[in-house]
Short mmCIF file of C-alpha atoms in Angstrom, two decimals:
data_model
loop_
_atom_site.label_atom_id
_atom_site.label_comp_id
_atom_site.label_asym_id
_atom_site.label_seq_id
_atom_site.Cartn_x
_atom_site.Cartn_y
_atom_site.Cartn_z
CA MET I 1 -0.01 0.04 0.05
CA THR I 2 1.28 3.42 -1.00
CA ARG I 3 1.58 5.80 1.84
CA ALA I 4 -0.12 9.25 1.22
CA ARG I 5 2.27 11.93 1.24
CA HIS I 6 1.64 15.15 3.31
CA ARG I 7 2.77 18.59 2.32
CA THR I 8 3.37 21.26 4.88
CA SER I 9 1.25 24.27 4.17
CA ALA I 10 3.12 27.25 2.88
CA THR I 11 0.52 29.68 3.99
CA PRO I 12 2.10 32.50 6.01
CA THR I 13 1.01 33.14 9.65
CA ALA I 14 -1.11 36.05 10.43
CA LYS I 15 1.80 37.52 12.44
CA ALA I 16 4.15 37.32 9.31
CA VAL I 17 1.41 38.89 7.06
CA ASN I 18 0.76 41.68 9.49
CA ALA I 19 4.67 42.36 9.73
CA ALA I 20 4.88 42.55 6.03
CA LYS I 21 1.80 44.81 5.90
CA ALA I 22 3.45 47.02 8.45
CA VAL I 23 6.70 47.12 6.44
CA ASN I 24 4.99 48.08 3.23
CA ALA I 25 2.95 50.62 5.03
CA ALA I 26 6.24 52.31 6.62
CA ASN I 27 7.84 52.19 3.20
CA ALA I 28 4.92 53.92 1.55
CA ASP I 29 4.95 56.61 4.38
CA ASP I 30 8.69 57.18 3.92
CA ALA I 31 8.13 57.61 0.15
CA VAL I 32 5.34 60.17 0.72
CA ASP I 33 7.46 61.96 3.52
CA ALA I 34 10.43 62.07 1.02
CA ALA I 35 8.22 63.57 -1.70
CA ALA I 36 6.62 66.20 0.57
CA ALA I 37 10.10 67.27 1.87
CA GLU I 38 11.28 67.70 -1.62
CA LEU I 39 8.21 69.99 -2.37
CA VAL I 40 9.00 71.95 0.83
CA ARG I 41 12.53 72.22 -0.23
CA ALA I 42 11.80 73.50 -3.64
CA ALA I 43 9.35 75.97 -2.26
CA VAL I 44 11.70 77.33 0.34
CA LEU I 45 14.44 77.83 -2.10
CA GLY I 46 12.34 79.33 -4.80
CA ASP I 47 10.75 81.84 -2.18
CA LEU I 48 14.27 82.60 -1.01
CA ALA I 49 15.37 83.76 -4.39
CA ARG I 50 12.23 85.95 -4.58
CA ARG I 51 12.65 87.42 -1.01
CA VAL I 52 16.39 88.25 -1.66
CA VAL I 53 15.17 90.66 -4.29
CA ALA I 54 12.05 92.04 -2.62
CA GLN I 55 13.37 92.63 0.82
CA CYS I 56 17.14 92.92 0.30
CA GLY I 57 17.46 95.71 -2.38
CA VAL I 58 19.06 93.89 -5.04
CA ASP I 59 18.22 93.25 -8.71
CA VAL I 60 18.72 89.52 -9.07
CA GLY I 61 18.38 86.59 -6.66
CA LEU I 62 19.61 83.22 -7.56
CA VAL I 63 19.77 79.94 -5.45
CA GLY I 64 22.28 77.04 -6.29
CA VAL I 65 21.31 73.59 -5.14
CA PRO I 66 24.04 70.89 -4.62
CA GLU I 67 23.79 68.32 -7.36
CA ALA I 68 25.93 65.81 -9.08
CA VAL I 69 27.82 67.99 -11.65
CA PRO I 70 31.46 67.47 -13.10
CA ASP I 71 33.95 68.03 -10.24
CA GLY I 72 31.19 68.54 -7.62
CA GLY I 73 29.23 71.65 -7.11
CA MET I 74 25.71 72.95 -7.68
CA VAL I 75 23.01 73.97 -10.19
CA LEU I 76 21.33 77.28 -10.38
CA ARG I 77 17.79 76.08 -10.02
CA HIS I 78 15.99 79.23 -8.64
CA TRP I 79 16.03 82.84 -9.78
CA ALA I 80 14.17 86.06 -9.53
CA GLY I 81 14.69 89.37 -11.45
CA THR I 82 16.68 87.88 -14.28
CA ARG I 83 16.28 89.30 -17.80
CA ALA I 84 18.32 86.68 -19.84
CA ASP I 85 18.42 83.05 -19.28
CA LEU I 86 22.12 81.95 -19.43
CA LEU I 87 22.15 81.71 -15.63
CA HIS I 88 18.97 79.50 -15.48
CA ASP I 89 19.88 75.71 -14.56
CA ARG I 90 23.46 76.57 -15.01
CA PRO I 91 25.95 74.09 -13.49
CA VAL I 92 28.37 75.70 -11.22
CA PRO I 93 31.31 73.29 -10.27
CA ILE I 94 32.88 73.67 -6.87
CA GLY I 95 35.31 76.60 -6.49
CA THR I 96 34.19 78.30 -9.72
CA GLY I 97 33.02 81.95 -9.74
CA LEU I 98 31.78 83.35 -6.61
CA GLY I 99 29.09 81.00 -5.72
CA GLY I 100 31.45 77.86 -6.27
CA ARG I 101 33.98 79.74 -4.08
CA ALA I 102 31.43 80.11 -1.25
CA LEU I 103 30.37 76.53 -1.74
CA ALA I 104 34.12 75.48 -1.32
CA GLU I 105 34.93 77.81 1.59
CA ARG I 106 31.43 77.25 3.31
CA ALA I 107 31.56 80.98 3.97
CA PRO I 108 29.88 84.14 2.71
CA THR I 109 31.81 86.02 0.06
CA TRP I 110 31.19 89.22 -2.08
CA VAL I 111 32.74 91.49 -4.75
CA PRO I 112 31.84 95.00 -5.72
CA ASP I 113 32.68 94.20 -9.48
CA TYR I 114 32.28 90.45 -10.45
CA ARG I 115 33.97 90.94 -13.88
CA ALA I 116 36.86 92.83 -12.42
CA ALA I 117 37.33 90.72 -9.28
CA THR I 118 40.86 88.98 -8.95
CA THR I 119 39.94 86.54 -6.14
CA ILE I 120 37.55 84.38 -8.12
CA SER I 121 37.65 82.33 -11.49
CA HIS I 122 35.76 83.79 -14.33
CA ASP I 123 34.26 80.70 -15.73
CA HIS I 124 30.81 82.23 -15.76
CA ASP I 125 31.66 85.70 -17.01
CA ALA I 126 29.53 85.30 -20.19
CA ALA I 127 26.39 84.43 -18.31
CA VAL I 128 26.99 87.28 -15.73
CA THR I 129 27.67 89.87 -18.44
CA ALA I 130 24.49 88.89 -20.43
CA GLU I 131 22.56 89.72 -17.23
CA GLY I 132 24.28 92.97 -16.66
CA LEU I 133 25.54 92.02 -13.14
CA PHE I 134 28.45 93.66 -11.26
CA ALA I 135 28.21 93.60 -7.39
CA MET I 136 27.48 90.21 -6.00
CA LEU I 137 27.09 88.48 -2.65
CA THR I 138 27.02 84.87 -2.10
CA VAL I 139 26.01 83.00 0.99
CA PRO I 140 25.97 79.14 1.70
CA LEU I 141 22.98 77.73 3.43
CA LEU I 142 24.98 75.83 6.08
CA ASP I 143 23.12 74.06 8.86
CA ALA I 144 24.37 73.07 12.49
CA THR I 145 25.39 69.61 11.19
CA GLY I 146 27.69 71.03 8.48
CA THR I 147 25.42 70.24 5.58
CA VAL I 148 25.13 72.79 2.83
CA HIS I 149 21.66 72.98 1.41
CA GLY I 150 22.49 75.44 -1.22
CA VAL I 151 24.09 78.84 -1.97
CA VAL I 152 22.05 82.09 -2.45
CA TYR I 153 23.27 84.90 -4.65
CA ALA I 154 22.30 88.50 -4.27
CA SER I 155 23.43 90.61 -7.16
CA LEU I 156 23.16 94.23 -8.43
CA ARG I 157 23.54 95.93 -11.94
CA ASP I 158 25.99 98.43 -10.42
CA VAL I 159 29.35 98.50 -9.14
CA VAL I 160 28.80 99.15 -5.47
CA PRO I 161 30.12 97.70 -2.26
CA PHE I 162 27.79 95.65 -0.04
CA GLY I 163 26.99 97.40 3.08
CA ASP I 164 26.35 95.92 6.39
CA VAL I 165 22.72 96.50 6.23
CA ARG I 166 22.29 94.46 2.95
CA ILE I 167 24.40 91.68 3.99
CA SER I 168 22.61 91.43 7.35
CA ALA I 169 19.26 91.27 5.58
CA VAL I 170 20.54 88.45 3.17
CA GLY I 171 21.94 86.64 6.30
CA THR I 172 18.64 86.70 8.12
CA LEU I 173 16.80 85.34 5.10
CA VAL I 174 19.49 82.53 4.70
CA ARG I 175 19.21 81.55 8.43
CA THR I 176 15.40 81.49 8.20
CA ALA I 177 15.54 79.26 5.07
CA THR I 178 18.22 77.04 6.46
CA ARG I 179 16.03 76.27 9.59
CA ALA I 180 13.14 75.40 7.16
CA LEU I 181 15.23 73.10 5.19
CA GLU I 182 16.62 71.42 8.39
CA GLY I 183 13.00 70.54 9.26
CA ALA I 184 12.28 69.12 5.82
CA ALA I 185 15.41 67.09 6.00
CA ARG I 186 14.40 65.50 9.40
CA TRP I 187 10.92 64.93 8.04
CA SER I 188 12.26 62.93 4.96
CA ARG I 189 14.54 60.41 6.95
CA PRO I 190 13.15 56.96 6.80
CA ARG I 191 11.24 56.00 10.02
CA LYS I 192 12.81 53.80 12.51
CA ALA I 193 11.28 50.29 12.38
CA ALA I 194 9.01 49.71 15.21
CA PRO I 195 10.32 47.24 17.83
CA ALA I 196 8.47 43.92 18.65
CA LEU I 197 6.43 44.76 21.83
CA THR I 198 4.04 42.48 23.23
CA PRO I 199 0.32 43.43 23.14
CA ARG I 200 0.42 44.22 26.79
CA GLU I 201 3.58 46.35 26.54
CA HIS I 202 1.96 48.19 23.59
CA GLU I 203 -1.26 48.69 25.53
CA VAL I 204 0.59 50.02 28.57
CA LEU I 205 2.84 52.20 26.50
CA ARG I 206 -0.27 53.72 24.71
CA TRP I 207 -1.66 54.67 28.05
CA ALA I 208 1.61 56.08 29.41
CA ALA I 209 1.85 58.18 26.37
CA THR I 210 -1.36 60.03 27.14
CA GLY I 211 0.21 61.19 30.63
CA ARG I 212 -1.49 58.45 32.77
CA THR I 213 0.43 57.36 35.97
CA ASN I 214 1.22 53.81 36.69
CA PRO I 215 -1.61 53.41 39.41
CA GLU I 216 -4.07 54.78 36.97
CA ILE I 217 -2.90 52.51 34.18
CA ALA I 218 -3.01 49.69 36.66
CA ALA I 219 -6.64 50.38 37.65
CA HIS I 220 -7.88 50.75 34.21
CA LEU I 221 -6.34 47.51 32.92
CA GLY I 222 -6.66 45.62 36.06
CA LEU I 223 -2.96 44.92 36.71
CA THR I 224 -0.77 45.65 39.67
CA CYS I 225 1.49 48.61 39.67
CA ASN I 226 4.55 46.44 39.60
CA THR I 227 3.35 44.68 36.60
CA VAL I 228 2.75 48.17 34.86
CA THR I 229 6.14 49.29 35.77
CA GLY I 230 7.69 45.89 34.46
CA TYR I 231 5.90 46.44 31.03
CA LEU I 232 7.17 49.98 30.74
CA LYS I 233 10.60 48.91 31.67
CA SER I 234 10.73 46.17 29.16
CA ALA I 235 9.27 48.81 26.35
CA MET I 236 12.03 51.18 27.48
CA HIS I 237 14.63 48.65 27.02
CA LYS I 238 13.51 47.66 23.60
CA LEU I 239 13.10 51.30 22.33
CA GLY I 240 16.54 52.21 23.91
CA VAL I 241 15.25 55.03 26.20
CA ARG I 242 15.77 56.03 29.70
CA ASN I 243 12.63 57.66 30.88
CA ARG I 244 8.80 58.14 30.03
CA THR I 245 9.35 61.21 28.00
CA GLU I 246 11.89 59.76 25.74
CA LEU I 247 9.66 56.63 25.61
CA ALA I 248 6.64 58.61 24.31
CA LEU I 249 8.88 60.41 21.67
CA ALA I 250 10.57 57.15 20.43
CA ALA I 251 7.12 55.44 20.26
CA ARG I 252 5.78 58.18 18.11
CA GLU I 253 8.69 58.31 15.86
CA SER I 254 8.38 54.46 15.35
CA GLY I 255 4.82 54.78 14.58
CA LEU I 256 3.79 52.71 17.65
CA LEU I 257 1.24 55.40 18.65
CA SER I 258 -0.31 55.96 15.09
#
């Protein structure tokens, strides 16, 4: 008699299915956050170019965005007040011209007459001349971590020195824009994977995040205070935090309180 062969079911467990769904949802959320952050970034930098012209008494505002160009550098992606288009979407390798110098040195720099300046290269003179620009100030958007989010140009169609008032006005706009860009950068970072909490740990954590005390949580869930404390300590250990405040923050960042 031939024995019947039994095959093991390949159907995934409910736990595995839920875990896969959670990963897919997290990836989708990360993609949406990244796209939203890019929209914010483009809006901030575009607005910065316009505000430089409107609020700082200059003729042309430009913003270079760090991108992959030969020898490293940026591309002029945002502008306001231009008459020609030779500066539009122009690659600026690091160290070239005034903006490339600001990008390389990570510091503001300016000249009263771009075309006559001896402290910069003149790779972009044709485009600058076509726009009729002379005085120019460039300031990198440098955040506290050392990341350069771009370089802003403030330019005039006259040969004049940049005074403290105008330099200060541009600097204030740059600091404001940089802060907004820092926020967008944090927003677009991939979310941390949620740790595997037990159902009880998760339940106690959710109540603790609302500000309930251990006795209140214990009374609501029908547990002892020591048991609640144990669940919270276990959740803290899994999330790598030291107190209830850090626990609530880490839980939100991990999506456990969604």
